[in-house]
mmCIF file of N, CA and C in Angstrom:
data_model
loop_
_atom_site.group_PDB
_atom_site.id
_atom_site.type_symbol
_atom_site.label_atom_id
_atom_site.label_comp_id
_atom_site.label_asym_id
_atom_site.label_seq_id
_atom_site.Cartn_x
_atom_site.Cartn_y
_atom_site.Cartn_z
ATOM 1 N N UNK A 19 -10.950 19.452 10.976
ATOM 2 C CA UNK A 19 -11.014 18.007 10.816
ATOM 3 C C UNK A 19 -11.117 17.343 12.175
ATOM 4 N N UNK A 20 -11.848 16.251 12.229
ATOM 5 C CA UNK A 20 -12.070 15.525 13.473
ATOM 6 C C UNK A 20 -11.155 14.305 13.555
ATOM 7 N N UNK A 21 -10.881 13.854 14.766
ATOM 8 C CA UNK A 21 -10.154 12.615 14.955
ATOM 9 C C UNK A 21 -11.001 11.458 14.419
ATOM 10 N N UNK A 22 -10.358 10.362 14.030
ATOM 11 C CA UNK A 22 -11.086 9.190 13.543
ATOM 12 C C UNK A 22 -11.147 8.097 14.611
ATOM 13 N N UNK A 23 -10.881 8.454 15.860
ATOM 14 C CA UNK A 23 -11.010 7.504 16.963
ATOM 15 C C UNK A 23 -12.469 7.065 17.074
ATOM 16 N N UNK A 24 -12.715 5.797 17.455
ATOM 17 C CA UNK A 24 -14.099 5.306 17.550
ATOM 18 C C UNK A 24 -15.019 6.182 18.386
ATOM 19 N N UNK A 25 -14.522 6.753 19.483
ATOM 20 C CA UNK A 25 -15.366 7.588 20.346
ATOM 21 C C UNK A 25 -15.874 8.820 19.603
ATOM 22 N N UNK A 26 -15.064 9.395 18.738
ATOM 23 C CA UNK A 26 -15.481 10.583 17.985
ATOM 24 C C UNK A 26 -16.589 10.248 17.003
ATOM 25 N N UNK A 27 -16.543 9.045 16.452
ATOM 26 C CA UNK A 27 -17.545 8.634 15.453
ATOM 27 C C UNK A 27 -18.938 8.518 16.056
ATOM 28 N N UNK A 28 -19.020 8.397 17.377
ATOM 29 C CA UNK A 28 -20.319 8.301 18.043
ATOM 30 C C UNK A 28 -21.024 9.656 18.127
ATOM 31 N N UNK A 29 -20.268 10.753 18.069
ATOM 32 C CA UNK A 29 -20.866 12.078 18.243
ATOM 33 C C UNK A 29 -20.767 12.977 17.010
ATOM 34 N N UNK A 30 -19.850 12.673 16.107
ATOM 35 C CA UNK A 30 -19.613 13.519 14.938
ATOM 36 C C UNK A 30 -19.608 12.639 13.688
ATOM 37 N N UNK A 31 -20.236 13.077 12.596
ATOM 38 C CA UNK A 31 -20.184 12.295 11.359
ATOM 39 C C UNK A 31 -18.812 12.440 10.680
ATOM 40 N N UNK A 32 -17.785 11.840 11.321
ATOM 41 C CA UNK A 32 -16.398 12.004 10.911
ATOM 42 C C UNK A 32 -16.185 11.670 9.441
ATOM 43 N N UNK A 33 -16.671 10.510 9.011
ATOM 44 C CA UNK A 33 -16.392 10.054 7.645
ATOM 45 C C UNK A 33 -17.157 10.856 6.604
ATOM 46 N N UNK A 34 -18.128 11.626 7.039
ATOM 47 C CA UNK A 34 -18.877 12.500 6.135
ATOM 48 C C UNK A 34 -18.260 13.892 6.072
ATOM 49 N N UNK A 35 -17.757 14.380 7.208
ATOM 50 C CA UNK A 35 -17.265 15.756 7.277
ATOM 51 C C UNK A 35 -15.784 15.918 6.945
ATOM 52 N N UNK A 36 -14.951 14.948 7.319
ATOM 53 C CA UNK A 36 -13.512 15.080 7.052
ATOM 54 C C UNK A 36 -13.240 14.932 5.559
ATOM 55 N N UNK A 37 -12.128 15.515 5.113
ATOM 56 C CA UNK A 37 -11.762 15.419 3.705
ATOM 57 C C UNK A 37 -11.562 13.964 3.320
ATOM 58 N N UNK A 38 -12.002 13.627 2.106
ATOM 59 C CA UNK A 38 -11.881 12.259 1.607
ATOM 60 C C UNK A 38 -11.388 12.279 0.163
ATOM 61 N N UNK A 39 -10.685 11.241 -0.191
ATOM 62 C CA UNK A 39 -10.308 10.965 -1.581
ATOM 63 C C UNK A 39 -10.557 9.481 -1.790
ATOM 64 N N UNK A 40 -10.886 9.078 -3.008
ATOM 65 C CA UNK A 40 -11.062 7.637 -3.229
ATOM 66 C C UNK A 40 -10.544 7.238 -4.602
ATOM 67 N N UNK A 41 -10.266 5.934 -4.707
ATOM 68 C CA UNK A 41 -9.793 5.353 -5.953
ATOM 69 C C UNK A 41 -10.523 4.041 -6.171
ATOM 70 N N UNK A 42 -11.003 3.799 -7.394
ATOM 71 C CA UNK A 42 -11.546 2.500 -7.760
ATOM 72 C C UNK A 42 -10.408 1.662 -8.313
ATOM 73 N N UNK A 43 -10.218 0.474 -7.755
ATOM 74 C CA UNK A 43 -9.133 -0.415 -8.162
ATOM 75 C C UNK A 43 -9.757 -1.677 -8.754
ATOM 76 N N UNK A 44 -9.566 -1.902 -10.041
ATOM 77 C CA UNK A 44 -10.116 -3.081 -10.699
ATOM 78 C C UNK A 44 -9.083 -4.208 -10.641
ATOM 79 N N UNK A 45 -9.486 -5.353 -10.072
ATOM 80 C CA UNK A 45 -8.575 -6.479 -9.911
ATOM 81 C C UNK A 45 -9.144 -7.736 -10.565
ATOM 82 N N UNK A 46 -8.279 -8.692 -10.874
ATOM 83 C CA UNK A 46 -8.732 -9.965 -11.441
ATOM 84 C C UNK A 46 -9.418 -10.826 -10.389
ATOM 85 N N UNK A 47 -8.833 -10.903 -9.203
ATOM 86 C CA UNK A 47 -9.324 -11.821 -8.170
ATOM 87 C C UNK A 47 -10.459 -11.257 -7.329
ATOM 88 N N UNK A 48 -10.447 -9.979 -7.053
ATOM 89 C CA UNK A 48 -11.372 -9.401 -6.073
ATOM 90 C C UNK A 48 -12.440 -8.516 -6.690
ATOM 91 N N UNK A 49 -12.490 -8.400 -7.994
ATOM 92 C CA UNK A 49 -13.437 -7.488 -8.619
ATOM 93 C C UNK A 49 -12.967 -6.057 -8.438
ATOM 94 N N UNK A 50 -13.897 -5.134 -8.350
ATOM 95 C CA UNK A 50 -13.554 -3.723 -8.164
ATOM 96 C C UNK A 50 -13.578 -3.376 -6.678
ATOM 97 N N UNK A 51 -12.487 -2.808 -6.205
ATOM 98 C CA UNK A 51 -12.362 -2.356 -4.821
ATOM 99 C C UNK A 51 -12.457 -0.844 -4.805
ATOM 100 N N UNK A 52 -12.953 -0.307 -3.707
ATOM 101 C CA UNK A 52 -12.924 1.139 -3.509
ATOM 102 C C UNK A 52 -12.039 1.397 -2.306
ATOM 103 N N UNK A 53 -10.961 2.135 -2.512
ATOM 104 C CA UNK A 53 -10.082 2.525 -1.412
ATOM 105 C C UNK A 53 -10.300 4.002 -1.152
ATOM 106 N N UNK A 54 -10.719 4.314 0.087
ATOM 107 C CA UNK A 54 -10.987 5.704 0.448
ATOM 108 C C UNK A 54 -10.085 6.128 1.590
ATOM 109 N N UNK A 55 -9.379 7.227 1.392
ATOM 110 C CA UNK A 55 -8.557 7.811 2.440
ATOM 111 C C UNK A 55 -9.385 8.919 3.093
ATOM 112 N N UNK A 56 -9.371 8.935 4.425
ATOM 113 C CA UNK A 56 -10.129 9.934 5.170
ATOM 114 C C UNK A 56 -9.153 10.749 6.005
ATOM 115 N N UNK A 57 -9.158 12.050 5.813
ATOM 116 C CA UNK A 57 -8.316 12.930 6.608
ATOM 117 C C UNK A 57 -8.762 12.907 8.061
ATOM 118 N N UNK A 58 -7.830 13.094 8.966
ATOM 119 C CA UNK A 58 -8.136 13.075 10.394
ATOM 120 C C UNK A 58 -7.564 14.320 11.044
ATOM 121 N N UNK A 59 -7.707 14.381 12.350
ATOM 122 C CA UNK A 59 -7.163 15.498 13.105
ATOM 123 C C UNK A 59 -5.696 15.699 12.715
ATOM 124 N N UNK A 60 -5.338 16.897 12.367
ATOM 125 C CA UNK A 60 -3.980 17.288 11.971
ATOM 126 C C UNK A 60 -3.595 16.855 10.562
ATOM 127 N N UNK A 61 -4.505 16.243 9.805
ATOM 128 C CA UNK A 61 -4.222 15.934 8.404
ATOM 129 C C UNK A 61 -4.855 17.039 7.583
ATOM 130 N N UNK A 62 -4.038 17.815 6.922
ATOM 131 C CA UNK A 62 -4.569 18.931 6.168
ATOM 132 C C UNK A 62 -5.039 18.580 4.778
ATOM 133 N N UNK A 63 -4.458 17.518 4.219
ATOM 134 C CA UNK A 63 -4.764 17.227 2.826
ATOM 135 C C UNK A 63 -4.368 15.801 2.478
ATOM 136 N N UNK A 64 -5.042 15.236 1.482
ATOM 137 C CA UNK A 64 -4.715 13.915 0.945
ATOM 138 C C UNK A 64 -4.221 14.133 -0.474
ATOM 139 N N UNK A 65 -3.082 13.573 -0.813
ATOM 140 C CA UNK A 65 -2.494 13.750 -2.146
ATOM 141 C C UNK A 65 -2.359 12.382 -2.805
ATOM 142 N N UNK A 66 -3.170 12.100 -3.825
ATOM 143 C CA UNK A 66 -3.036 10.885 -4.629
ATOM 144 C C UNK A 66 -2.267 11.253 -5.891
ATOM 145 N N UNK A 67 -1.290 10.443 -6.244
ATOM 146 C CA UNK A 67 -0.411 10.770 -7.369
ATOM 147 C C UNK A 67 -1.011 10.445 -8.729
ATOM 148 N N UNK A 68 -1.582 9.270 -8.878
ATOM 149 C CA UNK A 68 -2.024 8.790 -10.176
ATOM 150 C C UNK A 68 -3.542 8.778 -10.226
ATOM 151 N N UNK A 69 -4.112 9.308 -11.297
ATOM 152 C CA UNK A 69 -5.565 9.353 -11.401
ATOM 153 C C UNK A 69 -6.132 8.154 -12.154
ATOM 154 N N UNK A 70 -5.394 7.610 -13.129
ATOM 155 C CA UNK A 70 -5.867 6.477 -13.917
ATOM 156 C C UNK A 70 -4.696 5.621 -14.335
ATOM 157 N N UNK A 71 -4.986 4.370 -14.651
ATOM 158 C CA UNK A 71 -3.956 3.489 -15.180
ATOM 159 C C UNK A 71 -3.744 2.279 -14.297
ATOM 160 N N UNK A 72 -2.709 1.523 -14.603
ATOM 161 C CA UNK A 72 -2.398 0.299 -13.876
ATOM 162 C C UNK A 72 -1.635 0.611 -12.600
ATOM 163 N N UNK A 73 -1.876 -0.195 -11.587
ATOM 164 C CA UNK A 73 -1.138 -0.048 -10.339
ATOM 165 C C UNK A 73 -0.419 -1.356 -10.045
ATOM 166 N N UNK A 74 0.645 -1.262 -9.264
ATOM 167 C CA UNK A 74 1.441 -2.423 -8.901
ATOM 168 C C UNK A 74 1.459 -2.520 -7.377
ATOM 169 N N UNK A 75 1.324 -3.735 -6.858
ATOM 170 C CA UNK A 75 1.336 -3.950 -5.416
ATOM 171 C C UNK A 75 2.589 -3.327 -4.818
ATOM 172 N N UNK A 76 2.386 -2.537 -3.770
ATOM 173 C CA UNK A 76 3.510 -1.911 -3.085
ATOM 174 C C UNK A 76 3.901 -0.550 -3.632
ATOM 175 N N UNK A 77 3.351 -0.174 -4.770
ATOM 176 C CA UNK A 77 3.669 1.121 -5.368
ATOM 177 C C UNK A 77 3.023 2.221 -4.530
ATOM 178 N N UNK A 78 3.738 3.314 -4.295
ATOM 179 C CA UNK A 78 3.187 4.412 -3.500
ATOM 180 C C UNK A 78 2.037 5.057 -4.259
ATOM 181 N N UNK A 79 0.873 5.080 -3.622
ATOM 182 C CA UNK A 79 -0.345 5.597 -4.234
ATOM 183 C C UNK A 79 -0.527 7.080 -3.974
ATOM 184 N N UNK A 80 -0.089 7.519 -2.819
ATOM 185 C CA UNK A 80 -0.266 8.908 -2.440
ATOM 186 C C UNK A 80 0.231 9.114 -1.031
ATOM 187 N N UNK A 81 -0.189 10.216 -0.430
ATOM 188 C CA UNK A 81 0.278 10.488 0.932
ATOM 189 C C UNK A 81 -0.710 11.381 1.665
ATOM 190 N N UNK A 82 -0.658 11.294 3.005
ATOM 191 C CA UNK A 82 -1.378 12.223 3.858
ATOM 192 C C UNK A 82 -0.376 13.320 4.198
ATOM 193 N N UNK A 83 -0.769 14.553 4.042
ATOM 194 C CA UNK A 83 0.133 15.642 4.368
ATOM 195 C C UNK A 83 -0.101 16.080 5.802
ATOM 196 N N UNK A 84 0.893 15.919 6.627
ATOM 197 C CA UNK A 84 0.950 16.287 8.034
ATOM 198 C C UNK A 84 -0.031 15.491 8.887
ATOM 199 N N UNK A 85 0.442 14.454 9.505
ATOM 200 C CA UNK A 85 -0.360 13.705 10.459
ATOM 201 C C UNK A 85 -0.741 12.328 9.967
ATOM 202 N N UNK A 86 -1.688 11.711 10.638
ATOM 203 C CA UNK A 86 -2.156 10.370 10.295
ATOM 204 C C UNK A 86 -3.611 10.417 9.897
ATOM 205 N N UNK A 87 -4.133 9.282 9.518
ATOM 206 C CA UNK A 87 -5.518 9.225 9.097
ATOM 207 C C UNK A 87 -5.986 7.794 9.086
ATOM 208 N N UNK A 88 -7.013 7.521 8.288
ATOM 209 C CA UNK A 88 -7.546 6.170 8.175
ATOM 210 C C UNK A 88 -7.854 5.874 6.725
ATOM 211 N N UNK A 89 -7.871 4.593 6.402
ATOM 212 C CA UNK A 89 -8.204 4.157 5.048
ATOM 213 C C UNK A 89 -9.356 3.170 5.143
ATOM 214 N N UNK A 90 -10.347 3.353 4.282
ATOM 215 C CA UNK A 90 -11.501 2.464 4.210
ATOM 216 C C UNK A 90 -11.393 1.683 2.909
ATOM 217 N N UNK A 91 -11.604 0.377 2.972
ATOM 218 C CA UNK A 91 -11.561 -0.470 1.783
ATOM 219 C C UNK A 91 -12.918 -1.133 1.632
ATOM 220 N N UNK A 92 -13.608 -0.858 0.533
ATOM 221 C CA UNK A 92 -14.897 -1.479 0.247
ATOM 222 C C UNK A 92 -14.698 -2.546 -0.815
ATOM 223 N N UNK A 93 -15.275 -3.711 -0.568
ATOM 224 C CA UNK A 93 -15.106 -4.870 -1.445
ATOM 225 C C UNK A 93 -16.482 -5.322 -1.929
ATOM 226 N N UNK A 94 -16.545 -5.811 -3.163
ATOM 227 C CA UNK A 94 -17.811 -6.316 -3.693
ATOM 228 C C UNK A 94 -18.313 -7.479 -2.828
ATOM 229 N N UNK A 95 -19.640 -7.605 -2.689
ATOM 230 C CA UNK A 95 -20.191 -8.698 -1.884
ATOM 231 C C UNK A 95 -19.711 -10.065 -2.374
ATOM 232 N N UNK A 96 -19.432 -10.946 -1.427
ATOM 233 C CA UNK A 96 -19.068 -12.345 -1.686
ATOM 234 C C UNK A 96 -17.757 -12.538 -2.443
ATOM 235 N N UNK A 97 -16.911 -11.516 -2.523
ATOM 236 C CA UNK A 97 -15.615 -11.648 -3.189
ATOM 237 C C UNK A 97 -14.521 -12.051 -2.209
ATOM 238 N N UNK A 98 -14.642 -11.610 -0.938
ATOM 239 C CA UNK A 98 -13.601 -11.848 0.059
ATOM 240 C C UNK A 98 -14.253 -12.216 1.388
ATOM 241 N N UNK A 99 -13.658 -13.164 2.099
ATOM 242 C CA UNK A 99 -14.082 -13.474 3.463
ATOM 243 C C UNK A 99 -13.120 -12.736 4.385
ATOM 244 N N UNK A 100 -13.607 -11.661 4.985
ATOM 245 C CA UNK A 100 -12.782 -10.819 5.859
ATOM 246 C C UNK A 100 -12.520 -11.567 7.165
ATOM 247 N N UNK A 101 -11.299 -11.475 7.671
ATOM 248 C CA UNK A 101 -10.912 -12.131 8.926
ATOM 249 C C UNK A 101 -11.825 -11.659 10.058
ATOM 250 N N UNK A 102 -12.238 -12.592 10.899
ATOM 251 C CA UNK A 102 -13.206 -12.298 11.964
ATOM 252 C C UNK A 102 -12.686 -11.294 12.985
ATOM 253 N N UNK A 103 -11.361 -11.184 13.157
ATOM 254 C CA UNK A 103 -10.820 -10.253 14.158
ATOM 255 C C UNK A 103 -11.255 -8.816 13.899
ATOM 256 N N UNK A 104 -11.462 -8.454 12.643
ATOM 257 C CA UNK A 104 -11.860 -7.084 12.322
ATOM 258 C C UNK A 104 -13.274 -6.794 12.826
ATOM 259 N N UNK A 105 -14.164 -7.752 12.657
ATOM 260 C CA UNK A 105 -15.536 -7.588 13.140
ATOM 261 C C UNK A 105 -15.569 -7.590 14.665
ATOM 262 N N UNK A 106 -14.789 -8.460 15.275
ATOM 263 C CA UNK A 106 -14.724 -8.530 16.739
ATOM 264 C C UNK A 106 -14.187 -7.218 17.312
ATOM 265 N N UNK A 107 -13.120 -6.711 16.738
ATOM 266 C CA UNK A 107 -12.549 -5.445 17.212
ATOM 267 C C UNK A 107 -13.546 -4.300 17.074
ATOM 268 N N UNK A 108 -14.233 -4.241 15.947
ATOM 269 C CA UNK A 108 -15.211 -3.182 15.727
ATOM 270 C C UNK A 108 -16.341 -3.268 16.749
ATOM 271 N N UNK A 109 -16.856 -4.471 16.972
ATOM 272 C CA UNK A 109 -17.938 -4.649 17.949
ATOM 273 C C UNK A 109 -17.506 -4.228 19.347
ATOM 274 N N UNK A 110 -16.217 -4.393 19.668
ATOM 275 C CA UNK A 110 -15.699 -4.039 20.987
ATOM 276 C C UNK A 110 -15.151 -2.609 21.053
ATOM 277 N N UNK A 111 -15.302 -1.845 19.959
ATOM 278 C CA UNK A 111 -14.877 -0.449 19.948
ATOM 279 C C UNK A 111 -13.378 -0.248 19.789
ATOM 280 N N UNK A 112 -12.672 -1.265 19.231
ATOM 281 C CA UNK A 112 -11.220 -1.159 19.046
ATOM 282 C C UNK A 112 -10.889 -0.867 17.589
ATOM 283 N N UNK A 113 -9.837 -0.098 17.392
ATOM 284 C CA UNK A 113 -9.297 0.082 16.049
ATOM 285 C C UNK A 113 -8.435 -1.119 15.707
ATOM 286 N N UNK A 114 -8.315 -1.420 14.431
ATOM 287 C CA UNK A 114 -7.419 -2.480 13.986
ATOM 288 C C UNK A 114 -6.354 -1.831 13.115
ATOM 289 N N UNK A 115 -5.120 -1.906 13.552
ATOM 290 C CA UNK A 115 -4.014 -1.339 12.785
ATOM 291 C C UNK A 115 -3.500 -2.412 11.828
ATOM 292 N N UNK A 116 -3.335 -2.041 10.571
ATOM 293 C CA UNK A 116 -2.910 -2.980 9.537
ATOM 294 C C UNK A 116 -1.704 -2.393 8.833
ATOM 295 N N UNK A 117 -0.702 -3.231 8.619
ATOM 296 C CA UNK A 117 0.474 -2.818 7.854
ATOM 297 C C UNK A 117 0.393 -3.430 6.464
ATOM 298 N N UNK A 118 1.041 -2.785 5.510
ATOM 299 C CA UNK A 118 1.030 -3.294 4.150
ATOM 300 C C UNK A 118 1.526 -4.729 4.112
ATOM 301 N N UNK A 119 0.817 -5.562 3.385
ATOM 302 C CA UNK A 119 1.197 -6.958 3.230
ATOM 303 C C UNK A 119 0.517 -7.891 4.204
ATOM 304 N N UNK A 120 -0.111 -7.339 5.245
ATOM 305 C CA UNK A 120 -0.811 -8.192 6.210
ATOM 306 C C UNK A 120 -2.096 -8.728 5.576
ATOM 307 N N UNK A 121 -2.434 -9.964 5.911
ATOM 308 C CA UNK A 121 -3.641 -10.589 5.404
ATOM 309 C C UNK A 121 -4.860 -10.020 6.127
ATOM 310 N N UNK A 122 -5.860 -9.585 5.382
ATOM 311 C CA UNK A 122 -7.088 -9.104 6.009
ATOM 312 C C UNK A 122 -8.283 -9.999 5.651
ATOM 313 N N UNK A 123 -8.079 -10.915 4.734
ATOM 314 C CA UNK A 123 -9.154 -11.833 4.349
ATOM 315 C C UNK A 123 -8.670 -12.810 3.294
ATOM 316 N N UNK A 124 -9.585 -13.682 2.864
ATOM 317 C CA UNK A 124 -9.247 -14.695 1.862
ATOM 318 C C UNK A 124 -10.305 -14.733 0.776
ATOM 319 N N UNK A 125 -9.881 -15.201 -0.380
ATOM 320 C CA UNK A 125 -10.813 -15.335 -1.519
ATOM 321 C C UNK A 125 -11.793 -16.452 -1.204
#
């Protein structure tokens, strides 16, 4: 598995080669979201607990076994206005660390 640092993404197809798991989350406000966990250096496996059914905000969805990784969230077009800091950070080659409950955009 490769690191998910921005520099690695320039030379290796990290998001294509590293282990991935994804979940489709159907919401009232945002439409259908796709949440994808990507294994990174020292992450041996991704374990999602629930395969189908209702989810509750804050409920543990799964875990990365040994190490850290990254999560990708795909949103339907025109459903959310993502905060500009994320685009600015990406353009400047910076990662954006997000904690649960932090605002990443608005309806």
